[in-house]
Amino acid sequence: MSDAEDHLTRRTFLAHAGAFAATSLAASARPSWAAPDASTSSLGDWMEDDYGLPAYHYTGPMRFPNSPQRDSAPMIPDDPFFLTGNYRLTLFTHASGLYQILTGERAWGRMNQGDDRWGGANFATVEISGQRHDLIGLDAPAAIAATKRFGVGFARYDYALAPSLSITRVLSVTPSTTIGEGTSAFLTQVTMRNSGSAPLQLRYSEFARAKYQQLFAAWDDSKQGPTWPIQPAGSPINGIVTASFTARGKRRLTFPPPGEMSRYEQFPPTIFVKAISSGLTAVSHTDSAHQRNIGVTAALTLQPGEARTLAFVTGYTRDAASIDSLCASLAVPASAKPLGSAFGNAWLHVLPRFSGEADPVLRHEMLWNAAALESMTTWREYYDETVVPQGTMYDYIWGNMASSRDLAQQALPFCHTNPAVARSTLRFIMKRMLPDGTVQLNEEGFGWCPSGAQQTSDQQLYFFLLLAEYLRVTHDARILTETVGYYPLENSGHGTGLTHVRQSFLFLRDRVGTASHDIICRWNSDWNDMFGWWPSTIPYNVEFVVGESHMNSAMALVILGDLASAIDALQLPEAAELTAAMREFRSELHAAWSRDLADRTFPRRAWMDAKTPLGEDDMWLEPQGYTLLIPEFSIERKRRLFIQLQNRLLTGEALGPRQVEKPMTRSGTPQGSRENGGFWYALNGPVILGVATFDSAAAHDLLRRMTFSNYAALFPDYWTGRWSASDSLDSSLLPTNGLSIAIPWCAHAHAWPLYCYLRLTEVITSG
């Protein structure tokens, strides 16, 4: 598909997206499961900025001392945060005014590492007639009292100081418009207004700590391996102040030759600040804690009625010569509006508008989800591809780009809204593939995929899931005909995309294979990572070989058929043998799956060995959604299965069906949490799509359950599910219903609702 065709695909979608009017909330009675409508909230409310884009007015507290705890950690973190960014920048902005500058280009790292493990450090002060006011900080009075608004590409803080001084700080990020590109910096505008009758003598200062830290899992002692000491400070030049770092290993061969995969970041970026406005001076200083801070300062006099704006750019780069061009790309356009990102019009051009959606809440949420995914999307230098990271603990705390199955799911809506990202994700997964079809699970550092005990059986299935949808929507044969490298890229050769697909299929069929019931094996785990440790007492080595997965099998029955049809539609002669083999294996698998199901209402979860079933009498959600999507599974049987699902997994749940009917006793994972009975976006999505094949109204109901607006009505005191969420939330089986031990901002919470919305829109449009 050419770039022009790709643009046309996006433009056509933007013109037609949104056809939920016939089933909008406004046109239907409030569902019985919904909580009472809360017109006001102590935490804040959604609004629109001046561009008509979603924004949140946060009015809640900075600290949550009464937060429920698990493992001695609060489940509602202090200092709520929002994420904005582009393909080359990830910026977390907090209610306190603190921010975190993350780079994910090579290895996940933080450029302004704070005193806390998960936190940045930055400072802003204003002195008025010798009196200093701190604008940033959890306990700073000015920060607590400030008006706080966050939205697509911006964070805004409004302060009222002294009798006559008001200050507005706006941090703006410009979106990416091309795969692999973006501005790794953001613009700060500080507007000061004197509403009094006397002049005000002011000194304004704003700094970011210059400290690089690669992100590692808390239990990973290798974080003690390298260090990144800051280089001696240089004098600011042309209004630019920089701070650079040198990677040092404590052992020989810590770093490989440049360009090769590396667990540790050998080339950390340089952080910089450039003063844009006249009167601003770029400054570097070392504080009493021996931390280097870089920023700007200005002394000025504000006359009565006068307002003045100071502007500067903060960012990072590995090429100091690029700083001026980075800053030039952040020049404020004449069309900029008061409330919103300085680059709000640019954001409008990269986002679908859903203008046909009659329900304003649903339209708002889908636009927010699309913006969140664009903001999270990250270019990775080792692969030279652009993907949507899962986020949450994996990327933003552990520095682990995990997993391939997640990357595939998170790219599904991009097949419709921005096919270039979906295409790049497919190439990324291919480049993570070994020549035998193994798909690496995750990576740390610069393209370094760790070896470990976890050997999953389903990475190929999720690759096929994304590929089938991408081909169905775009008909782009290039993804199969062009040459792509194998992992590791520096020495493993190349093959066409179709060769990668063939090797993945052979890996699934012949390496993962089937066992005594002729359904697909589970190995260490399928989607459920916990199968490597529980719920079985069967010896690990035995279970690894003979365990079978009903989830894998139901997925394969759906995906292999879809993928074979999508490839055949391209009429590639070299693909005929592959699609014939896919259909042959699918036919064998369907016969075995049907024998195993027999007259049962719903499939088991797994065979732990040849004679030990899991989920014989209690329902596990994992295989049910894909079972509902199997074409041969009759409408009558789908309805019967769904009734059982409602009775067993949905009763008492407001967000959606929980993962298992009868959770088990599991140390560290309470009954009702995560893989032991929690609510999962990644499991609810396939259920919604499956239900849509026979009951679109019920599917809409399930979609609305997992909206942020429903969460806010259900849990008015929790901020952790109002604008993003973790991958899993506790179910009603726990008093911590709606909370998670993981931090919010997970791509699943945005990708699955958006993808389901887009597919349900197709159902409505097609009649």
CSV table of N, CA and C in Angstrom, one decimal, residues 198-342:
chain,number,residue,atom,x,y,z
A,198,ALA,N,-0.1,48.6,40.9
A,198,ALA,CA,1.3,49.0,41.1
A,198,ALA,C,2.2,48.0,40.4
A,199,PRO,N,3.4,48.4,40.0
A,199,PRO,CA,4.3,47.5,39.3
A,199,PRO,C,4.7,46.4,40.2
A,200,LEU,N,5.0,45.2,39.6
A,200,LEU,CA,5.5,44.1,40.4
A,200,LEU,C,6.9,43.7,39.9
A,201,GLN,N,7.8,43.6,40.8
A,201,GLN,CA,9.2,43.2,40.6
A,201,GLN,C,9.3,41.7,40.7
A,202,LEU,N,9.6,40.9,39.7
A,202,LEU,CA,9.5,39.5,39.7
A,202,LEU,C,10.9,38.9,39.3
A,203,ARG,N,11.1,37.7,39.8
A,203,ARG,CA,12.1,36.8,39.3
A,203,ARG,C,11.5,35.4,39.2
A,204,TYR,N,11.5,34.9,37.9
A,204,TYR,CA,11.0,33.6,37.7
A,204,TYR,C,12.1,32.6,37.3
A,205,SER,N,12.0,31.4,37.9
A,205,SER,CA,13.1,30.4,37.6
A,205,SER,C,12.4,29.1,37.4
A,206,GLU,N,12.8,28.3,36.5
A,206,GLU,CA,12.3,26.9,36.3
A,206,GLU,C,13.5,26.0,35.8
A,207,PHE,N,13.6,24.9,36.5
A,207,PHE,CA,14.7,23.9,36.3
A,207,PHE,C,14.2,22.5,36.2
A,208,ALA,N,14.9,21.7,35.5
A,208,ALA,CA,14.7,20.2,35.5
A,208,ALA,C,16.0,19.6,36.0
A,209,ARG,N,15.9,18.6,36.8
A,209,ARG,CA,17.1,17.9,37.2
A,209,ARG,C,17.7,17.1,36.0
A,210,ALA,N,19.0,17.2,35.9
A,210,ALA,CA,19.7,16.5,34.8
A,210,ALA,C,20.3,15.2,35.4
A,211,LYS,N,19.6,14.1,35.3
A,211,LYS,CA,20.1,12.9,35.8
A,211,LYS,C,19.5,11.7,35.0
A,212,TYR,N,20.3,11.0,34.4
A,212,TYR,CA,19.8,9.9,33.6
A,212,TYR,C,19.8,8.6,34.4
A,213,GLN,N,18.7,7.8,34.2
A,213,GLN,CA,18.6,6.5,34.9
A,213,GLN,C,17.9,5.5,34.0
A,214,GLN,N,18.6,4.5,33.6
A,214,GLN,CA,17.9,3.4,32.8
A,214,GLN,C,16.9,2.7,33.8
A,215,LEU,N,15.7,2.3,33.2
A,215,LEU,CA,14.7,1.7,34.1
A,215,LEU,C,14.9,0.2,34.1
A,216,PHE,N,14.9,-0.3,35.4
A,216,PHE,CA,15.0,-1.8,35.6
A,216,PHE,C,14.0,-2.2,36.6
A,217,ALA,N,13.7,-3.5,36.5
A,217,ALA,CA,12.8,-4.1,37.5
A,217,ALA,C,13.4,-4.0,38.9
A,218,ALA,N,12.6,-3.9,39.9
A,218,ALA,CA,13.1,-3.7,41.2
A,218,ALA,C,14.0,-4.8,41.7
A,219,TRP,N,13.7,-6.1,41.2
A,219,TRP,CA,14.4,-7.2,41.7
A,219,TRP,C,15.7,-7.5,40.8
A,220,ASP,N,15.9,-6.7,39.8
A,220,ASP,CA,17.0,-6.9,38.9
A,220,ASP,C,18.3,-6.3,39.4
A,221,ASP,N,19.2,-7.1,40.0
A,221,ASP,CA,20.4,-6.6,40.6
A,221,ASP,C,21.3,-6.0,39.5
A,222,SER,N,21.1,-6.3,38.2
A,222,SER,CA,21.9,-5.8,37.2
A,222,SER,C,21.9,-4.3,37.1
A,223,LYS,N,20.9,-3.6,37.7
A,223,LYS,CA,20.9,-2.2,37.7
A,223,LYS,C,22.1,-1.6,38.4
A,224,GLN,N,22.8,-2.4,39.2
A,224,GLN,CA,24.0,-2.0,39.8
A,224,GLN,C,25.2,-2.1,38.8
A,225,GLY,N,25.0,-2.7,37.7
A,225,GLY,CA,26.1,-2.9,36.7
A,225,GLY,C,26.7,-1.6,36.2
A,226,PRO,N,25.9,-0.9,35.3
A,226,PRO,CA,26.5,0.3,34.7
A,226,PRO,C,26.1,1.6,35.6
A,227,THR,N,26.8,2.6,35.3
A,227,THR,CA,26.4,3.9,35.9
A,227,THR,C,26.5,4.9,34.7
A,228,TRP,N,25.8,6.1,34.9
A,228,TRP,CA,25.8,7.1,33.9
A,228,TRP,C,26.1,8.5,34.5
A,229,PRO,N,27.4,8.6,34.9
A,229,PRO,CA,27.8,9.9,35.6
A,229,PRO,C,27.6,11.1,34.6
A,230,ILE,N,27.3,12.2,35.2
A,230,ILE,CA,27.1,13.4,34.4
A,230,ILE,C,28.4,14.0,34.0
A,231,GLN,N,28.6,14.5,32.8
A,231,GLN,CA,29.8,15.1,32.4
A,231,GLN,C,29.9,16.5,33.0
A,232,PRO,N,31.1,17.1,33.0
A,232,PRO,CA,31.3,18.4,33.6
A,232,PRO,C,30.4,19.4,32.8
A,233,ALA,N,30.0,20.4,33.6
A,233,ALA,CA,29.0,21.4,33.1
A,233,ALA,C,29.8,22.3,32.1
A,234,GLY,N,29.1,22.7,31.0
A,234,GLY,CA,29.6,23.7,30.1
A,234,GLY,C,28.8,24.9,30.2
A,235,SER,N,29.3,26.0,29.7
A,235,SER,CA,28.6,27.3,29.7
A,235,SER,C,27.5,27.2,28.7
A,236,PRO,N,26.3,27.9,29.0
A,236,PRO,CA,25.2,28.0,28.0
A,236,PRO,C,25.7,28.7,26.7
A,237,ILE,N,25.2,28.2,25.6
A,237,ILE,CA,25.6,28.8,24.3
A,237,ILE,C,24.3,29.1,23.5
A,238,ASN,N,24.2,30.4,23.1
A,238,ASN,CA,23.0,30.8,22.3
A,238,ASN,C,21.7,30.4,23.0
A,239,GLY,N,21.7,30.6,24.3
A,239,GLY,CA,20.5,30.4,25.0
A,239,GLY,C,20.2,28.9,25.3
A,240,ILE,N,21.1,28.0,25.0
A,240,ILE,CA,21.0,26.6,25.2
A,240,ILE,C,21.9,26.1,26.3
A,241,VAL,N,21.3,25.4,27.3
A,241,VAL,CA,22.1,24.7,28.3
A,241,VAL,C,21.9,23.2,28.2
A,242,THR,N,23.0,22.4,28.3
A,242,THR,CA,22.9,21.0,28.2
A,242,THR,C,23.5,20.3,29.3
A,243,ALA,N,23.2,19.0,29.4
A,243,ALA,CA,23.9,18.1,30.4
A,243,ALA,C,24.0,16.7,29.7
A,244,SER,N,25.2,16.2,29.7
A,244,SER,CA,25.4,14.9,29.0
A,244,SER,C,25.9,13.9,30.0
A,245,PHE,N,25.8,12.6,29.6
A,245,PHE,CA,26.2,11.5,30.5
A,245,PHE,C,27.1,10.6,29.8
A,246,THR,N,27.9,9.9,30.6
A,246,THR,CA,28.8,8.9,30.0
A,246,THR,C,28.4,7.5,30.7
A,247,ALA,N,28.3,6.5,29.8
A,247,ALA,CA,28.0,5.2,30.3
A,247,ALA,C,29.3,4.5,30.8
A,248,ARG,N,29.2,4.0,32.0
A,248,ARG,CA,30.4,3.3,32.5
A,248,ARG,C,30.0,1.9,33.1
A,249,GLY,N,30.7,0.9,32.7
A,249,GLY,CA,30.4,-0.5,33.2
A,249,GLY,C,31.4,-0.8,34.3
A,250,LYS,N,30.9,-1.6,35.2
A,250,LYS,CA,31.8,-2.0,36.3
A,250,LYS,C,32.5,-3.3,36.0
A,251,ARG,N,32.2,-4.0,34.9
A,251,ARG,CA,32.8,-5.2,34.5
A,251,ARG,C,33.3,-5.1,33.0
A,252,ARG,N,34.2,-5.9,32.6
A,252,ARG,CA,34.6,-5.9,31.2
A,252,ARG,C,33.5,-6.4,30.4
A,253,LEU,N,33.4,-5.9,29.2
A,253,LEU,CA,32.4,-6.3,28.2
A,253,LEU,C,31.0,-6.0,28.6
A,254,THR,N,30.9,-4.9,29.4
A,254,THR,CA,29.5,-4.5,29.8
A,254,THR,C,28.8,-4.1,28.5
A,255,PHE,N,29.5,-3.4,27.6
A,255,PHE,CA,28.9,-2.9,26.4
A,255,PHE,C,29.4,-3.6,25.2
A,256,PRO,N,28.6,-4.0,24.2
A,256,PRO,CA,29.1,-4.6,23.0
A,256,PRO,C,29.5,-3.5,22.0
A,257,PRO,N,30.0,-3.9,20.8
A,257,PRO,CA,30.2,-2.8,19.8
A,257,PRO,C,28.9,-2.1,19.4
A,258,PRO,N,29.1,-0.8,19.1
A,258,PRO,CA,27.9,0.0,18.7
A,258,PRO,C,27.0,-0.7,17.7
A,259,GLY,N,25.7,-0.6,17.8
A,259,GLY,CA,24.8,-1.2,16.9
A,259,GLY,C,24.3,-2.6,17.2
A,260,GLU,N,25.0,-3.3,18.1
A,260,GLU,CA,24.6,-4.6,18.5
A,260,GLU,C,23.7,-4.5,19.7
A,261,MET,N,22.8,-5.5,19.9
A,261,MET,CA,21.9,-5.5,21.0
A,261,MET,C,22.7,-5.4,22.3
A,262,SER,N,22.1,-4.7,23.3
A,262,SER,CA,22.8,-4.5,24.6
A,262,SER,C,21.8,-4.4,25.7
A,263,ARG,N,22.1,-5.0,26.8
A,263,ARG,CA,21.2,-4.9,27.9
A,263,ARG,C,21.2,-3.6,28.6
A,264,TYR,N,22.3,-2.9,28.4
A,264,TYR,CA,22.5,-1.6,29.1
A,264,TYR,C,22.7,-0.5,28.1
A,265,GLU,N,22.2,0.7,28.5
A,265,GLU,CA,22.2,1.8,27.6
A,265,GLU,C,23.7,2.4,27.5
A,266,GLN,N,24.3,2.3,26.4
A,266,GLN,CA,25.6,2.7,26.2
A,266,GLN,C,25.7,4.2,25.7
A,267,PHE,N,24.6,4.7,25.2
A,267,PHE,CA,24.6,6.0,24.6
A,267,PHE,C,23.4,6.8,25.1
A,268,PRO,N,23.4,7.2,26.4
A,268,PRO,CA,22.3,7.9,27.0
A,268,PRO,C,22.2,9.3,26.3
A,269,PRO,N,21.0,9.8,26.2
A,269,PRO,CA,20.9,11.1,25.5
A,269,PRO,C,21.4,12.3,26.4
A,270,THR,N,21.5,13.4,25.7
A,270,THR,CA,21.8,14.7,26.4
A,270,THR,C,20.4,15.4,26.7
A,271,ILE,N,20.3,15.9,27.9
A,271,ILE,CA,19.1,16.7,28.2
A,271,ILE,C,19.4,18.1,28.0
A,272,PHE,N,18.5,18.9,27.5
A,272,PHE,CA,18.8,20.3,27.2
A,272,PHE,C,17.6,21.2,27.5
A,273,VAL,N,17.8,22.5,27.7
A,273,VAL,CA,16.8,23.5,27.9
A,273,VAL,C,17.3,24.7,27.0
A,274,LYS,N,16.4,25.2,26.2
A,274,LYS,CA,16.7,26.4,25.4
A,274,LYS,C,15.7,27.5,25.7
A,275,ALA,N,16.2,28.7,26.0
A,275,ALA,CA,15.4,29.8,26.2
A,275,ALA,C,15.0,30.4,24.9
A,276,ILE,N,13.6,30.6,24.7
A,276,ILE,CA,13.1,31.1,23.5
A,276,ILE,C,12.8,32.6,23.6
A,277,SER,N,12.2,33.0,24.7
A,277,SER,CA,11.8,34.4,24.8
A,277,SER,C,13.0,35.3,25.2
A,278,SER,N,13.0,36.5,24.8
A,278,SER,CA,14.0,37.5,25.2
A,278,SER,C,13.9,37.7,26.7
A,279,GLY,N,15.0,38.0,27.3
A,279,GLY,CA,14.9,38.2,28.8
A,279,GLY,C,15.1,36.9,29.6
A,280,LEU,N,14.9,35.8,29.0
A,280,LEU,CA,15.2,34.5,29.6
A,280,LEU,C,16.7,34.2,29.5
A,281,THR,N,17.3,33.7,30.6
A,281,THR,CA,18.7,33.3,30.6
A,281,THR,C,18.7,31.8,30.9
A,282,ALA,N,19.5,31.0,30.1
A,282,ALA,CA,19.7,29.6,30.3
A,282,ALA,C,20.7,29.5,31.4
A,283,VAL,N,20.4,28.6,32.4
A,283,VAL,CA,21.3,28.4,33.6
A,283,VAL,C,21.5,27.0,33.9
A,284,SER,N,22.7,26.7,34.4
A,284,SER,CA,23.0,25.4,35.0
A,284,SER,C,23.6,25.6,36.3
A,285,HIS,N,23.1,24.8,37.3
A,285,HIS,CA,23.7,25.0,38.7
A,285,HIS,C,23.6,23.6,39.4
A,286,THR,N,24.4,23.5,40.4
A,286,THR,CA,24.4,22.3,41.3
A,286,THR,C,23.9,22.7,42.6
A,287,ASP,N,22.9,22.0,43.1
A,287,ASP,CA,22.2,22.3,44.3
A,287,ASP,C,22.9,21.7,45.5
A,288,SER,N,22.3,22.0,46.7
A,288,SER,CA,23.0,21.5,47.9
A,288,SER,C,23.0,20.0,48.1
A,289,ALA,N,22.2,19.3,47.3
A,289,ALA,CA,22.3,17.8,47.3
A,289,ALA,C,23.2,17.3,46.2
A,290,HIS,N,24.0,18.2,45.6
A,290,HIS,CA,25.0,17.8,44.6
A,290,HIS,C,24.3,17.3,43.3
A,291,GLN,N,23.1,17.8,43.0
A,291,GLN,CA,22.4,17.4,41.8
A,291,GLN,C,22.5,18.6,40.8
A,292,ARG,N,22.7,18.3,39.6
A,292,ARG,CA,22.8,19.3,38.5
A,292,ARG,C,21.4,19.6,38.1
A,293,ASN,N,21.1,20.8,37.9
A,293,ASN,CA,19.8,21.3,37.4
A,293,ASN,C,20.0,22.2,36.3
A,294,ILE,N,19.2,22.1,35.2
A,294,ILE,CA,19.3,23.0,34.1
A,294,ILE,C,18.0,23.7,33.8
A,295,GLY,N,18.0,24.9,33.4
A,295,GLY,CA,16.7,25.6,33.2
A,295,GLY,C,16.9,27.1,32.8
A,296,VAL,N,16.0,27.9,33.2
A,296,VAL,CA,16.0,29.3,32.8
A,296,VAL,C,15.6,30.1,33.9
A,297,THR,N,16.0,31.4,33.9
A,297,THR,CA,15.6,32.4,34.9
A,297,THR,C,15.4,33.7,34.2
A,298,ALA,N,14.6,34.6,34.8
A,298,ALA,CA,14.3,35.9,34.2
A,298,ALA,C,13.9,36.8,35.3
A,299,ALA,N,14.4,38.0,35.3
A,299,ALA,CA,14.0,39.1,36.2
A,299,ALA,C,13.3,40.1,35.3
A,300,LEU,N,12.1,40.5,35.8
A,300,LEU,CA,11.3,41.4,35.0
A,300,LEU,C,10.4,42.3,35.9
A,301,THR,N,9.9,43.3,35.3
A,301,THR,CA,8.9,44.2,36.0
A,301,THR,C,7.6,44.2,35.2
A,302,LEU,N,6.5,43.8,35.9
A,302,LEU,CA,5.2,43.8,35.3
A,302,LEU,C,4.5,45.1,35.7
A,303,GLN,N,4.1,45.9,34.7
A,303,GLN,CA,3.4,47.1,34.9
A,303,GLN,C,1.9,46.8,35.2
A,304,PRO,N,1.2,47.6,35.8
A,304,PRO,CA,-0.2,47.4,36.1
A,304,PRO,C,-1.0,47.0,34.8
A,305,GLY,N,-1.7,45.9,34.8
A,305,GLY,CA,-2.5,45.5,33.6
A,305,GLY,C,-1.6,44.7,32.6
A,306,GLU,N,-0.3,44.6,32.8
A,306,GLU,CA,0.5,44.0,31.8
A,306,GLU,C,0.6,42.5,32.0
A,307,ALA,N,0.7,41.8,30.9
A,307,ALA,CA,0.9,40.3,30.9
A,307,ALA,C,2.1,40.0,30.0
A,308,ARG,N,2.9,39.1,30.4
A,308,ARG,CA,4.1,38.7,29.6
A,308,ARG,C,4.2,37.2,29.6
A,309,THR,N,4.6,36.7,28.5
A,309,THR,CA,4.8,35.2,28.4
A,309,THR,C,6.3,34.9,28.1
A,310,LEU,N,6.8,34.0,28.9
A,310,LEU,CA,8.1,33.4,28.8
A,310,LEU,C,8.0,32.0,28.2
A,311,ALA,N,8.8,31.7,27.2
A,311,ALA,CA,8.7,30.4,26.5
A,311,ALA,C,10.1,29.8,26.5
A,312,PHE,N,10.2,28.5,26.7
A,312,PHE,CA,11.4,27.7,26.6
A,312,PHE,C,11.1,26.3,26.3
A,313,VAL,N,12.1,25.6,25.8
A,313,VAL,CA,11.9,24.2,25.3
A,313,VAL,C,12.8,23.3,26.2
A,314,THR,N,12.3,22.2,26.6
A,314,THR,CA,13.0,21.2,27.4
A,314,THR,C,12.9,19.9,26.6
A,315,GLY,N,14.1,19.2,26.5
A,315,GLY,CA,14.0,17.9,25.8
A,315,GLY,C,15.3,17.1,25.9
A,316,TYR,N,15.5,16.2,25.0
A,316,TYR,CA,16.7,15.4,25.0
A,316,TYR,C,17.1,15.1,23.5
A,317,THR,N,18.3,14.7,23.3
A,317,THR,CA,18.8,14.4,22.0
A,317,THR,C,20.1,13.7,22.1
A,318,ARG,N,20.5,12.9,21.1
A,318,ARG,CA,21.8,12.3,21.0
A,318,ARG,C,22.7,13.0,20.0
A,319,ASP,N,22.1,14.1,19.4
A,319,ASP,CA,22.8,14.9,18.4
A,319,ASP,C,22.7,16.4,18.8
A,320,ALA,N,23.7,17.0,19.5
A,320,ALA,CA,23.6,18.3,19.9
A,320,ALA,C,23.3,19.3,18.8
A,321,ALA,N,23.7,19.0,17.6
A,321,ALA,CA,23.5,19.8,16.5
A,321,ALA,C,22.0,19.9,16.1
A,322,SER,N,21.2,19.0,16.6
A,322,SER,CA,19.8,19.0,16.3
A,322,SER,C,18.9,19.8,17.2
A,323,ILE,N,19.5,20.4,18.2
A,323,ILE,CA,18.7,21.1,19.2
A,323,ILE,C,17.9,22.3,18.6
A,324,ASP,N,18.6,23.0,17.8
A,324,ASP,CA,17.9,24.2,17.2
A,324,ASP,C,16.7,23.7,16.3
A,325,SER,N,16.9,22.7,15.5
A,325,SER,CA,15.8,22.2,14.7
A,325,SER,C,14.7,21.6,15.5
A,326,LEU,N,15.0,20.9,16.6
A,326,LEU,CA,14.0,20.4,17.5
A,326,LEU,C,13.1,21.6,18.1
A,327,CYS,N,13.8,22.6,18.5
A,327,CYS,CA,13.1,23.8,19.0
A,327,CYS,C,12.3,24.5,18.0
A,328,ALA,N,12.8,24.6,16.8
A,328,ALA,CA,12.1,25.2,15.7
A,328,ALA,C,10.8,24.5,15.4
A,329,SER,N,10.8,23.2,15.6
A,329,SER,CA,9.5,22.5,15.3
A,329,SER,C,8.5,22.7,16.4
A,330,LEU,N,8.9,23.4,17.5
A,330,LEU,CA,8.0,23.8,18.6
A,330,LEU,C,7.6,25.2,18.6
A,331,ALA,N,7.8,25.9,17.4
A,331,ALA,CA,7.3,27.3,17.3
A,331,ALA,C,5.8,27.3,17.3
A,332,VAL,N,5.3,28.2,18.1
A,332,VAL,CA,3.8,28.3,18.3
A,332,VAL,C,3.2,28.8,17.1
A,333,PRO,N,2.2,28.1,16.5
A,333,PRO,CA,1.5,28.6,15.3
A,333,PRO,C,0.6,29.7,15.6
A,334,ALA,N,0.3,30.5,14.6
A,334,ALA,CA,-0.6,31.7,14.8
A,334,ALA,C,-2.0,31.2,15.2
A,335,SER,N,-2.4,30.0,14.8
A,335,SER,CA,-3.7,29.5,15.1
A,335,SER,C,-3.9,28.9,16.5
A,336,ALA,N,-2.8,29.0,17.3
A,336,ALA,CA,-2.9,28.4,18.7
A,336,ALA,C,-4.0,29.1,19.5
A,337,LYS,N,-4.8,28.3,20.3
A,337,LYS,CA,-5.9,28.8,21.1
A,337,LYS,C,-5.5,28.8,22.6
A,338,PRO,N,-6.2,29.5,23.4
A,338,PRO,CA,-5.8,29.7,24.8
A,338,PRO,C,-5.8,28.4,25.6
A,339,LEU,N,-6.9,27.6,25.5
A,339,LEU,CA,-7.0,26.4,26.3
A,339,LEU,C,-6.7,25.2,25.5
A,340,GLY,N,-5.6,24.6,25.7
A,340,GLY,CA,-5.2,23.4,25.0
A,340,GLY,C,-3.7,23.4,24.7
A,341,SER,N,-3.3,22.4,23.9
A,341,SER,CA,-1.9,22.4,23.5
A,341,SER,C,-1.7,23.5,22.5
A,342,ALA,N,-0.5,24.1,22.6
A,342,ALA,CA,-0.1,25.1,21.5
A,342,ALA,C,-0.2,24.5,20.1
